[in-house]
């Protein structure tokens, strides 16, 4: 297990490096001169040259990449072009909002998704199963911005159960409910599908028949033997959800006017504040890699067979 | 084809009919519209003028005609971006799975990398580099979508590589390219059909999201996502400005998802019930 863990951690290094290369290249390829942006449109050539050498823009590409790498490694993601504030500082400021949103959404997703999946699996082929299937197809097909707007219109504007938009102190968690549902329902629909199929698979296994033959009660079999095993692939889905929430938060936080990472990224995009966009993309990729690392380690830990398979793959 | 038709369920037939309707609408769009979808008129703003079946939007443009043209843009962008993604995915996936070794290792790390990026933000970053336009959106969505396809095709190729007929062909002296093109690729076709159809749903959804954020094609062009974005400011007075285009997006995505699901159950029964 230790060898596997170490190998798996080492395997993330080339991916992380590649991501930094892409992030660096995109910033490099974006049209427009960064020095010009900093200096303003009416700067003379001398000022431009000074700023360029201050920013290291006159250095060769590889040198620039190296200094970029060492900066990122030291936690320096650059400064906002618009406000001059360090990107990392803004990110840590905005992160709690998005984290709150994501954890609430995940709660909705796991709760609704697992229940729907189980109900679907045990009523397989009957109308309740059909209903759940229709719901999950709709759930993954309806765009987040549409369901968000509909929720906003129905629950905030018409019924006035929730604040319409804008983060006000005192509204606390209530502000997060609608956006979290918007995001959570979509991933619940995904999760329901996975839980259903893995539950059906598990319930057809020999050990379930044995448990039944032993005379165990239906609920006991369902929860002790069925669900525990069916939940294993669910871990993967939850991991994927985490990264899809970052995408979703760009849209949802814009609609519901929450001051999180997604909204921050969207504002930066509209203002062409590249260091911020780069910072958010890096953060997203980093979170994705770390979450997947944890998932793989989790799988390897609960199932040695998977561990051997992965080892075989990474060696060959 | 016959086999597919025989084993299709009712839901499957509905999805086929749905796709067909959208295709017809998109193809005959110029014949179906009531007015010029781009013609603005401040006097008709948000009104229900005569000759405008679904009324007018915030610029006085015909909502119905814009919806019709929106089908065109959705399908063109969805299809082209998926085709581009598929071609890249095929090249990378087949090469990695068939040759294995360090090439496989390198290509799969590349795939890992692209999967790690938050897709919407990566698409936005790509379109910022290239400037706005239909071609840009297609390319940006392809950049975001190829990695997933490459990974799936790779695992199929990896399995086929050690199939007996492949080894036989190799012994007979067939070149690698010939084996890939005549033995591996045809055997991947069912899988490719499935992931392409499913991918259409994702691509339509992503295009709509980009347009909704105002980062897709030129906002004056009639896209469904763009219409939702423009309509949301008038949602309180005219909720249908959001609901109509929104329903169109959901409908197109649903029919592609259901059809893809159906194809998978028929062509690849081992993965039944999975995504």
Coordinates of C-alpha atoms in Angstrom, one line a residue:
Chain A
X1 CA 0.0 0.0 0.0
X2 CA 2.8 2.4 0.8
X3 CA 4.5 1.7 -2.5
X4 CA 1.2 2.2 -4.3
X5 CA 0.6 5.5 -2.4
X6 CA 4.0 6.8 -3.3
X7 CA 3.8 5.8 -6.9
X8 CA 0.4 7.3 -7.3
X9 CA 1.6 10.6 -5.7
X10 CA 4.6 10.7 -8.0
X11 CA 2.3 10.1 -11.0
X12 CA 0.5 13.4 -10.3
X13 CA 3.7 15.4 -10.8
X14 CA 3.8 15.3 -14.6
X15 CA 0.1 16.2 -14.8
X16 CA 0.6 19.1 -12.4
X17 CA 3.6 20.3 -14.5
X18 CA 1.6 20.0 -17.7
X19 CA -1.2 22.0 -16.3
X20 CA 1.2 24.8 -15.3
X21 CA 2.6 24.7 -18.8
X22 CA -0.8 25.0 -20.4
X23 CA -1.8 27.8 -18.0
X24 CA 1.4 29.6 -18.7
X25 CA 1.0 29.2 -22.5
X26 CA -2.6 30.4 -22.5
X27 CA -1.5 33.5 -20.7
X28 CA 1.3 33.9 -23.1
X29 CA -0.8 33.5 -26.2
X30 CA -3.6 35.8 -25.2
X31 CA -3.6 38.8 -27.5
X32 CA -2.5 42.1 -26.1
X33 CA 0.6 43.3 -24.3
X34 CA 0.5 42.9 -20.5
X35 CA 2.9 45.7 -20.1
X36 CA 0.6 48.0 -22.1
X37 CA -2.3 47.0 -19.8
X38 CA -0.4 47.9 -16.7
X39 CA 1.0 51.1 -18.2
X40 CA -2.2 52.3 -19.7
X41 CA -3.0 53.2 -23.3
X42 CA -1.0 56.5 -23.3
X43 CA 2.3 55.3 -22.0
X44 CA 5.4 56.2 -24.0
X45 CA 7.9 53.6 -25.3
X46 CA 10.4 54.2 -22.5
X47 CA 7.9 53.5 -19.8
X48 CA 6.7 50.5 -21.6
X49 CA 10.3 49.1 -21.8
X50 CA 10.8 49.8 -18.1
X51 CA 7.6 48.0 -17.1
X52 CA 8.4 45.2 -19.5
X53 CA 11.8 44.6 -17.8
X54 CA 10.2 45.0 -14.4
X55 CA 7.7 42.3 -15.2
X56 CA 10.4 40.1 -16.7
X57 CA 8.7 40.2 -20.1
X58 CA 12.0 40.8 -21.9
X59 CA 13.4 37.5 -20.6
X60 CA 13.6 34.3 -22.8
X61 CA 10.5 32.1 -22.6
X62 CA 12.0 29.3 -20.6
X63 CA 13.4 31.7 -18.0
X64 CA 10.0 33.3 -17.7
X65 CA 8.4 29.8 -17.3
X66 CA 10.9 28.9 -14.6
X67 CA 10.3 32.1 -12.6
X68 CA 6.6 31.5 -13.0
X69 CA 7.0 28.0 -11.7
X70 CA 9.0 29.1 -8.6
X71 CA 6.5 31.8 -8.0
X72 CA 3.5 29.4 -8.1
X73 CA 5.3 26.9 -5.9
X74 CA 5.8 29.7 -3.4
X75 CA 2.0 30.5 -3.4
X76 CA 2.3 33.6 -5.6
X77 CA -0.3 33.5 -8.3
X78 CA 0.4 37.0 -9.5
X79 CA -1.6 40.2 -8.9
X80 CA -4.9 41.3 -10.4
X81 CA -4.3 43.5 -13.3
X82 CA -7.4 45.6 -12.4
X83 CA -7.1 46.0 -8.6
X84 CA -3.5 45.0 -8.1
X85 CA -4.5 42.7 -5.2
X86 CA -2.7 39.4 -5.0
X87 CA -4.8 36.7 -6.7
X88 CA -4.2 34.1 -3.9
X89 CA -5.5 36.5 -1.3
X90 CA -8.7 37.2 -3.2
X91 CA -9.1 33.5 -3.8
X92 CA -8.9 32.6 -0.1
X93 CA -11.3 35.4 0.6
X94 CA -13.9 34.0 -1.9
X95 CA -13.4 30.4 -1.3
X96 CA -15.6 30.0 1.8
X97 CA -18.7 31.1 -0.1
X98 CA -18.1 28.5 -2.9
X99 CA -17.2 25.9 -0.3
X100 CA -20.4 26.5 1.5
X101 CA -22.3 26.3 -1.7
X102 CA -20.5 23.2 -2.9
X103 CA -21.0 21.3 0.4
X104 CA -24.7 22.1 0.6
X105 CA -25.1 21.1 -3.0
X106 CA -23.2 17.8 -2.3
X107 CA -25.5 17.2 0.7
X108 CA -28.6 17.6 -1.6
X109 CA -26.9 15.5 -4.2
X110 CA -26.0 12.6 -1.9
X111 CA -29.3 12.6 -0.1
X112 CA -31.6 12.8 -3.1
X113 CA -29.3 10.8 -5.4
X114 CA -28.8 7.8 -3.1
X115 CA -32.5 7.6 -2.1
X116 CA -33.7 7.8 -5.7
X117 CA -31.1 5.3 -6.7
X118 CA -32.2 2.8 -4.1
X119 CA -35.9 3.3 -4.7
X120 CA -35.2 2.8 -8.4
X121 CA -33.2 -0.3 -7.9
X122 CA -35.7 -2.1 -5.7
X123 CA -38.7 -1.1 -7.8
X124 CA -36.8 -2.0 -11.0
X125 CA -39.0 -1.8 -14.1
X126 CA -42.1 -0.5 -12.2
X127 CA -43.6 2.9 -12.4
X128 CA -41.6 4.4 -9.4
X129 CA -38.4 3.3 -11.2
X130 CA -39.7 4.9 -14.4
X131 CA -40.5 8.1 -12.6
X132 CA -37.0 8.3 -11.1
X133 CA -35.5 7.6 -14.6
X134 CA -37.5 10.5 -16.1
X135 CA -36.4 12.7 -13.3
X136 CA -32.8 11.9 -13.7
X137 CA -32.8 12.3 -17.5
X138 CA -34.4 15.7 -17.0
X139 CA -32.1 16.5 -14.2
X140 CA -28.9 16.0 -16.3
X141 CA -30.4 17.6 -19.4
X142 CA -31.8 20.8 -18.1
X143 CA -29.2 23.5 -18.1
X144 CA -28.1 24.9 -14.7
X145 CA -28.9 28.4 -15.8
X146 CA -32.4 27.5 -16.7
X147 CA -33.3 25.7 -13.5
X148 CA -31.6 28.4 -11.5
X149 CA -33.7 31.1 -13.1
X150 CA -36.9 29.1 -12.7
X151 CA -36.1 28.5 -9.0
X152 CA -35.3 32.2 -8.6
X153 CA -38.6 33.1 -10.2
X154 CA -40.8 30.6 -8.4
X155 CA -39.3 30.4 -4.9
X156 CA -37.8 33.8 -4.5
X157 CA -39.9 36.2 -6.6
X158 CA -43.4 34.6 -6.5
X159 CA -43.4 32.7 -3.2
X160 CA -40.9 34.9 -1.4
X161 CA -39.4 32.0 0.6
X162 CA -35.9 33.0 -0.1
X163 CA -34.0 36.3 -0.7
X164 CA -34.0 37.0 -4.4
X165 CA -30.3 37.8 -4.8
X166 CA -27.3 39.5 -3.3
X167 CA -25.4 38.4 -0.2
X168 CA -26.5 40.2 2.9
X169 CA -25.1 39.6 6.3
X170 CA -27.8 38.0 8.5
X171 CA -29.3 36.0 5.6
X172 CA -26.6 33.5 6.3
X173 CA -27.4 30.0 5.0
X174 CA -30.7 30.9 3.5
X175 CA -29.0 32.6 0.6
X176 CA -27.3 29.4 -0.3
X177 CA -30.3 27.2 -0.4
X178 CA -31.6 27.9 -3.9
X179 CA -28.2 27.9 -5.6
X180 CA -27.2 24.7 -3.7
X181 CA -30.4 23.0 -4.9
X182 CA -29.8 24.2 -8.5
X183 CA -26.4 22.6 -8.5
X184 CA -27.3 19.6 -6.3
X185 CA -30.3 18.4 -8.2
X186 CA -28.2 18.1 -11.3
X187 CA -25.6 15.9 -9.7
X188 CA -28.3 14.0 -7.8
X189 CA -29.7 13.0 -11.1
X190 CA -26.2 11.6 -12.1
X191 CA -25.8 9.9 -8.8
X192 CA -29.2 8.3 -8.9
X193 CA -28.3 6.5 -12.1
X194 CA -25.0 5.2 -10.8
X195 CA -26.5 4.1 -7.5
X196 CA -29.3 2.3 -9.3
X197 CA -27.1 0.4 -11.6
X198 CA -24.5 -0.6 -9.1
X199 CA -27.2 -1.5 -6.6
X200 CA -28.9 -3.8 -9.2
X201 CA -25.6 -5.4 -9.9
X202 CA -24.8 -6.0 -6.3
X203 CA -28.3 -7.4 -5.5
X204 CA -27.7 -10.0 -8.2
X205 CA -24.5 -11.3 -6.6
X206 CA -24.2 -14.7 -4.9
X207 CA -23.6 -13.3 -1.4
X208 CA -26.9 -11.6 -1.4
X209 CA -28.6 -14.8 -2.3
X210 CA -26.7 -16.5 0.6
X211 CA -27.8 -13.8 3.0
X212 CA -31.4 -14.3 1.9
X213 CA -31.0 -18.0 2.3
X214 CA -29.7 -17.5 5.8
X215 CA -33.1 -15.8 6.5
X216 CA -31.9 -12.3 7.0
X217 CA -34.5 -9.6 6.8
X218 CA -35.0 -7.7 3.5
X219 CA -34.0 -4.3 5.0
X220 CA -30.9 -5.8 6.6
X221 CA -29.8 -7.3 3.3
X222 CA -30.5 -4.1 1.5
X223 CA -28.6 -1.8 3.8
X224 CA -25.9 -4.0 5.4
X225 CA -25.0 -6.0 2.3
X226 CA -26.4 -4.2 -0.7
X227 CA -25.9 -0.5 -0.1
X228 CA -22.4 -0.8 1.5
X229 CA -21.1 -2.5 -1.7
X230 CA -23.2 -0.4 -4.1
X231 CA -21.8 2.8 -2.6
X232 CA -18.2 2.1 -3.8
X233 CA -18.6 3.5 -7.3
X234 CA -20.5 6.4 -5.9
X235 CA -17.3 7.8 -4.4
X236 CA -16.0 8.4 -8.0
X237 CA -19.1 10.3 -8.9
X238 CA -18.9 12.5 -5.8
X239 CA -15.3 13.3 -6.8
X240 CA -16.3 14.3 -10.3
X241 CA -19.1 16.4 -8.8
X242 CA -16.7 18.5 -6.8
X243 CA -15.0 19.7 -9.9
X244 CA -18.2 20.2 -11.8
X245 CA -19.4 22.5 -9.0
X246 CA -16.6 24.9 -9.9
X247 CA -18.0 25.1 -13.5
X248 CA -21.5 25.3 -12.1
X249 CA -20.6 28.0 -9.6
X250 CA -19.6 30.3 -12.4
X251 CA -23.2 30.3 -13.7
X252 CA -25.1 29.8 -10.4
X253 CA -23.1 32.5 -8.5
X254 CA -23.7 34.9 -11.4
X255 CA -27.5 34.2 -11.3
X256 CA -27.9 34.3 -7.5
X257 CA -25.3 37.0 -7.0
X258 CA -23.1 35.2 -4.6
X259 CA -19.6 36.6 -4.0
X260 CA -17.8 33.2 -4.5
X261 CA -15.0 31.9 -6.7
X262 CA -17.3 31.4 -9.7
X263 CA -18.6 35.0 -9.7
X264 CA -15.0 36.2 -9.1
X265 CA -13.9 34.3 -12.2
X266 CA -16.8 35.6 -14.3
X267 CA -16.0 39.2 -13.3
X268 CA -12.4 38.7 -14.1
X269 CA -13.4 37.3 -17.5
X270 CA -15.5 40.3 -18.3
X271 CA -12.7 42.6 -17.3
X272 CA -10.0 40.5 -19.0
X273 CA -8.2 40.1 -15.7
X274 CA -6.0 37.2 -16.9
X275 CA -4.0 36.4 -13.7
X276 CA -7.3 35.8 -11.9
X277 CA -8.7 33.6 -14.6
X278 CA -5.4 31.7 -14.5
X279 CA -5.5 31.4 -10.8
X280 CA -9.0 30.0 -10.7
X281 CA -8.3 27.5 -13.5
X282 CA -5.2 26.3 -11.6
X283 CA -7.1 26.1 -8.4
X284 CA -9.8 24.0 -10.2
X285 CA -7.3 21.7 -11.8
X286 CA -5.4 21.3 -8.5
X287 CA -8.5 20.4 -6.6
X288 CA -9.5 17.9 -9.3
X289 CA -6.1 16.1 -9.2
X290 CA -6.0 16.0 -5.4
X291 CA -9.6 14.7 -5.2
X292 CA -8.9 12.0 -7.7
X293 CA -5.7 11.1 -5.9
X294 CA -7.7 10.6 -2.7
X295 CA -10.3 8.5 -4.6
X296 CA -7.7 6.2 -6.1
X297 CA -6.0 5.7 -2.8
X298 CA -9.4 5.0 -1.2
X299 CA -10.2 2.4 -3.8
X300 CA -6.8 0.8 -3.5
X301 CA -7.2 0.7 0.3
X302 CA -10.6 -1.0 0.3
X303 CA -9.8 -3.3 -2.6
X304 CA -6.3 -4.8 -3.0
X305 CA -7.3 -6.2 -6.4
X306 CA -7.8 -2.7 -7.8
X307 CA -4.4 -1.8 -6.3
X308 CA -2.7 -4.5 -8.3
X309 CA -4.5 -3.6 -11.4
X310 CA -3.5 0.1 -11.1
X311 CA 0.1 -0.9 -10.4
X312 CA 0.2 -3.1 -13.5
X313 CA -1.1 -0.2 -15.5
X314 CA 1.3 2.4 -14.3
X315 CA 4.2 0.0 -14.8
X316 CA 3.2 -1.1 -18.3
Chain B
X1 CA -29.3 -0.7 -38.4
X2 CA -32.0 -3.4 -38.5
X3 CA -30.9 -4.7 -35.2
X4 CA -31.0 -1.3 -33.6
X5 CA -34.5 -0.6 -35.0
X6 CA -35.8 -3.9 -33.7
X7 CA -34.5 -3.5 -30.2
X8 CA -35.4 0.2 -29.7
X9 CA -37.9 1.0 -26.9
X10 CA -40.7 3.5 -27.0
X11 CA -38.6 6.1 -25.3
X12 CA -35.9 5.5 -28.0
X13 CA -38.4 6.0 -30.8
X14 CA -39.5 9.3 -29.2
X15 CA -35.9 10.5 -29.0
X16 CA -35.3 9.6 -32.7
X17 CA -38.5 11.5 -33.6
X18 CA -37.3 14.4 -31.5
X19 CA -33.9 14.6 -33.1
X20 CA -35.5 14.3 -36.6
X21 CA -37.9 17.2 -35.9
X22 CA -35.0 19.4 -34.7
X23 CA -33.0 18.4 -37.8
X24 CA -35.9 19.3 -40.1
X25 CA -36.5 22.6 -38.4
X26 CA -32.8 23.5 -38.6
X27 CA -32.5 22.4 -42.2
X28 CA -35.6 24.2 -43.4
X29 CA -35.2 27.2 -41.1
X30 CA -35.4 29.9 -43.8
X31 CA -38.8 28.4 -44.9
X32 CA -40.2 28.2 -41.4
X33 CA -39.5 31.6 -40.0
X34 CA -42.2 34.3 -39.8
X35 CA -39.9 37.3 -39.8
X36 CA -36.2 38.1 -40.2
X37 CA -34.7 36.9 -36.9
X38 CA -32.1 39.7 -36.8
X39 CA -34.5 42.6 -37.5
X40 CA -34.9 44.8 -34.5
X41 CA -37.5 47.5 -33.9
X42 CA -37.7 49.4 -30.6
X43 CA -41.5 50.0 -31.2
X44 CA -42.2 46.3 -31.1
X45 CA -40.2 45.9 -27.9
X46 CA -41.6 43.1 -25.6
X47 CA -44.9 43.4 -27.4
X48 CA -47.2 40.8 -28.9
X49 CA -47.5 42.4 -32.3
X50 CA -49.5 40.7 -35.0
X51 CA -47.6 38.4 -37.3
X52 CA -45.2 37.5 -34.5
X53 CA -46.3 34.0 -33.3
X54 CA -44.5 34.1 -29.9
X55 CA -44.2 37.9 -29.6
X56 CA -41.2 40.0 -29.6
X57 CA -38.1 40.2 -27.3
X58 CA -36.4 43.1 -25.7
X59 CA -35.1 44.4 -29.0
X60 CA -38.3 43.8 -30.9
X61 CA -37.0 40.7 -32.6
X62 CA -39.3 37.9 -33.5
X63 CA -39.0 35.3 -30.7
X64 CA -40.4 32.4 -32.9
X65 CA -38.0 33.0 -35.8
X66 CA -35.0 33.3 -33.4
X67 CA -35.9 30.0 -31.8
X68 CA -36.0 28.4 -35.3
X69 CA -32.6 29.7 -36.2
X70 CA -31.3 28.8 -32.8
X71 CA -31.8 25.1 -33.6
X72 CA -29.5 25.6 -36.6
X73 CA -26.7 27.1 -34.5
X74 CA -27.1 24.6 -31.7
X75 CA -26.8 21.6 -34.1
X76 CA -24.0 23.1 -36.2
X77 CA -21.9 24.0 -33.2
X78 CA -22.7 20.8 -31.3
X79 CA -22.0 18.6 -34.3
X80 CA -18.8 20.2 -35.5
X81 CA -17.3 20.5 -32.1
X82 CA -18.0 16.9 -31.3
X83 CA -16.6 15.8 -34.7
X84 CA -13.4 17.7 -34.1
X85 CA -13.2 16.3 -30.6
X86 CA -13.8 12.8 -31.9
X87 CA -11.1 13.0 -34.5
X88 CA -8.6 14.1 -31.9
X89 CA -9.9 11.6 -29.5
X90 CA -9.6 8.8 -32.1
X91 CA -6.0 9.7 -33.1
X92 CA -4.9 9.9 -29.5
X93 CA -6.9 7.0 -28.1
X94 CA -6.1 4.5 -30.9
X95 CA -2.4 5.4 -30.8
X96 CA -2.2 5.1 -27.0
X97 CA -4.2 1.9 -26.8
X98 CA -2.7 0.1 -29.7
X99 CA 1.0 1.0 -29.2
X100 CA 1.0 1.1 -25.4
X101 CA 4.3 1.7 -23.7
X102 CA 5.8 5.2 -23.2
X103 CA 3.5 6.6 -25.9
X104 CA 0.5 5.4 -24.0
X105 CA 1.9 6.8 -20.8
X106 CA 2.6 10.2 -22.3
X107 CA -0.7 10.5 -24.1
X108 CA -2.7 9.5 -21.1
X109 CA -1.0 12.1 -18.9
X110 CA -2.0 14.6 -21.5
X111 CA -5.6 13.3 -21.2
X112 CA -5.4 13.5 -17.4
X113 CA -4.3 17.1 -17.7
X114 CA -7.1 18.1 -19.9
X115 CA -9.7 16.3 -17.8
X116 CA -8.4 18.1 -14.7
X117 CA -9.1 21.6 -16.0
X118 CA -12.5 23.0 -15.1
X119 CA -14.1 22.6 -18.6
X120 CA -16.2 25.7 -18.8
X121 CA -13.3 27.9 -17.7
X122 CA -10.9 26.2 -20.1
X123 CA -13.4 26.8 -23.0
X124 CA -13.7 30.4 -22.0
X125 CA -9.9 30.8 -21.8
X126 CA -9.6 29.3 -25.3
X127 CA -12.2 31.5 -26.8
X128 CA -10.5 34.5 -25.3
X129 CA -7.2 33.6 -27.0
X130 CA -8.9 33.1 -30.3
X131 CA -11.5 35.9 -30.3
X132 CA -15.2 35.4 -30.7
X133 CA -16.8 33.6 -33.6
X134 CA -18.5 30.3 -34.4
X135 CA -15.3 28.6 -35.3
X136 CA -13.8 29.6 -32.0
X137 CA -16.7 28.2 -30.0
X138 CA -16.4 24.9 -32.0
X139 CA -12.7 24.7 -31.4
X140 CA -13.0 25.6 -27.7
X141 CA -15.6 22.9 -27.1
X142 CA -13.5 20.4 -29.0
X143 CA -10.5 21.3 -26.8
X144 CA -12.6 20.6 -23.7
X145 CA -14.3 17.4 -25.1
X146 CA -11.6 15.3 -26.8
X147 CA -9.9 14.0 -23.6
X148 CA -12.9 12.0 -22.4
X149 CA -13.4 10.5 -25.8
X150 CA -9.7 9.6 -26.1
X151 CA -9.8 7.8 -22.8
X152 CA -12.8 5.7 -23.7
X153 CA -11.4 4.8 -27.2
X154 CA -8.0 4.0 -25.7
X155 CA -9.4 1.4 -23.3
X156 CA -11.4 -0.2 -26.2
X157 CA -8.2 -0.3 -28.4
X158 CA -6.2 -1.7 -25.5
X159 CA -8.6 -4.7 -25.3
X160 CA -8.7 -5.2 -29.1
X161 CA -4.9 -5.1 -29.4
X162 CA -4.6 -8.6 -28.0
X163 CA -7.5 -10.1 -29.9
X164 CA -6.7 -13.2 -31.9
X165 CA -7.5 -11.7 -35.3
X166 CA -5.3 -8.8 -34.6
X167 CA -2.4 -11.0 -33.7
X168 CA -3.1 -13.1 -36.8
X169 CA -3.1 -10.1 -39.0
X170 CA 0.2 -9.0 -37.4
X171 CA 1.7 -12.4 -38.1
X172 CA 0.6 -12.2 -41.7
X173 CA 2.7 -9.0 -41.9
X174 CA 0.0 -6.3 -41.9
X175 CA 1.3 -2.9 -41.1
X176 CA 0.3 -1.1 -37.8
X177 CA -1.7 1.5 -39.7
X178 CA -3.6 -1.2 -41.7
X179 CA -4.4 -3.1 -38.5
X180 CA -5.7 0.0 -36.8
X181 CA -7.8 1.1 -39.8
X182 CA -9.2 -2.3 -40.8
X183 CA -9.4 -4.2 -37.6
X184 CA -9.4 -1.9 -34.5
X185 CA -11.4 1.1 -35.8
X186 CA -14.3 -0.9 -37.3
X187 CA -14.7 -2.7 -34.0
X188 CA -14.8 0.5 -32.1
X189 CA -17.6 1.9 -34.2
X190 CA -20.5 1.0 -31.9
X191 CA -18.7 2.6 -29.0
X192 CA -17.9 5.6 -31.1
X193 CA -21.6 6.0 -32.1
X194 CA -22.6 5.9 -28.4
X195 CA -20.0 8.4 -27.1
X196 CA -20.7 10.7 -30.1
X197 CA -24.4 10.8 -29.4
X198 CA -24.0 11.3 -25.7
X199 CA -21.3 13.9 -26.5
X200 CA -23.8 15.9 -28.6
X201 CA -25.9 16.4 -25.5
X202 CA -22.9 17.7 -23.6
X203 CA -21.8 19.9 -26.5
X204 CA -25.3 21.5 -26.9
X205 CA -25.4 22.2 -23.2
X206 CA -21.9 23.7 -23.1
X207 CA -22.6 25.9 -26.1
X208 CA -25.8 27.1 -24.4
X209 CA -23.8 27.8 -21.2
X210 CA -21.2 29.8 -23.1
X211 CA -23.8 31.8 -24.9
X212 CA -25.7 32.4 -21.6
X213 CA -22.5 33.9 -20.1
X214 CA -22.2 36.0 -23.2
X215 CA -18.9 34.3 -24.2
X216 CA -20.2 32.2 -27.1
X217 CA -20.8 33.4 -30.6
X218 CA -21.7 37.0 -31.4
X219 CA -24.6 37.8 -29.0
X220 CA -26.7 39.3 -31.7
X221 CA -26.9 35.9 -33.4
X222 CA -29.9 33.9 -32.4
X223 CA -28.7 31.2 -30.0
X224 CA -30.9 29.7 -27.4
X225 CA -28.4 30.3 -24.5
X226 CA -28.1 33.9 -25.6
X227 CA -31.8 34.3 -25.7
X228 CA -32.2 33.0 -22.1
X229 CA -29.5 35.4 -21.0
X230 CA -31.2 38.4 -22.7
X231 CA -34.6 37.4 -21.5
X232 CA -33.6 37.0 -17.8
X233 CA -33.6 40.7 -17.3
X234 CA -37.3 40.8 -18.3
X235 CA -38.2 37.6 -16.5
X236 CA -40.6 39.3 -14.2
X237 CA -42.8 40.7 -16.9
X238 CA -42.3 38.1 -19.7
X239 CA -41.1 34.8 -18.2
X240 CA -41.7 33.1 -21.5
X241 CA -38.6 34.9 -22.9
X242 CA -36.6 32.6 -20.7
X243 CA -38.9 29.6 -20.7
X244 CA -39.2 29.1 -24.5
X245 CA -35.5 29.0 -25.4
X246 CA -34.7 27.2 -22.2
X247 CA -37.2 24.5 -23.0
X248 CA -35.7 24.2 -26.5
X249 CA -32.2 23.6 -25.0
X250 CA -33.6 21.1 -22.5
X251 CA -35.5 19.3 -25.2
X252 CA -32.6 18.9 -27.6
X253 CA -30.3 17.7 -24.7
X254 CA -32.9 15.3 -23.5
X255 CA -33.5 13.6 -26.9
X256 CA -29.7 13.2 -27.4
X257 CA -29.3 11.8 -23.9
X258 CA -32.1 9.3 -24.3
X259 CA -31.0 8.3 -27.8
X260 CA -27.5 7.8 -26.6
X261 CA -28.7 5.8 -23.7
X262 CA -30.8 3.6 -26.0
X263 CA -27.9 3.1 -28.4
X264 CA -25.6 2.1 -25.6
X265 CA -28.0 -0.5 -24.3
X266 CA -28.4 -2.0 -27.8
X267 CA -24.8 -1.8 -29.0
X268 CA -22.9 -2.2 -25.8
X269 CA -25.0 -4.3 -23.5
X270 CA -22.2 -4.9 -21.0
X271 CA -22.4 -1.2 -20.0
X272 CA -26.1 -1.2 -19.6
X273 CA -27.3 1.3 -17.0
X274 CA -24.0 3.1 -16.8
X275 CA -23.3 6.4 -18.3

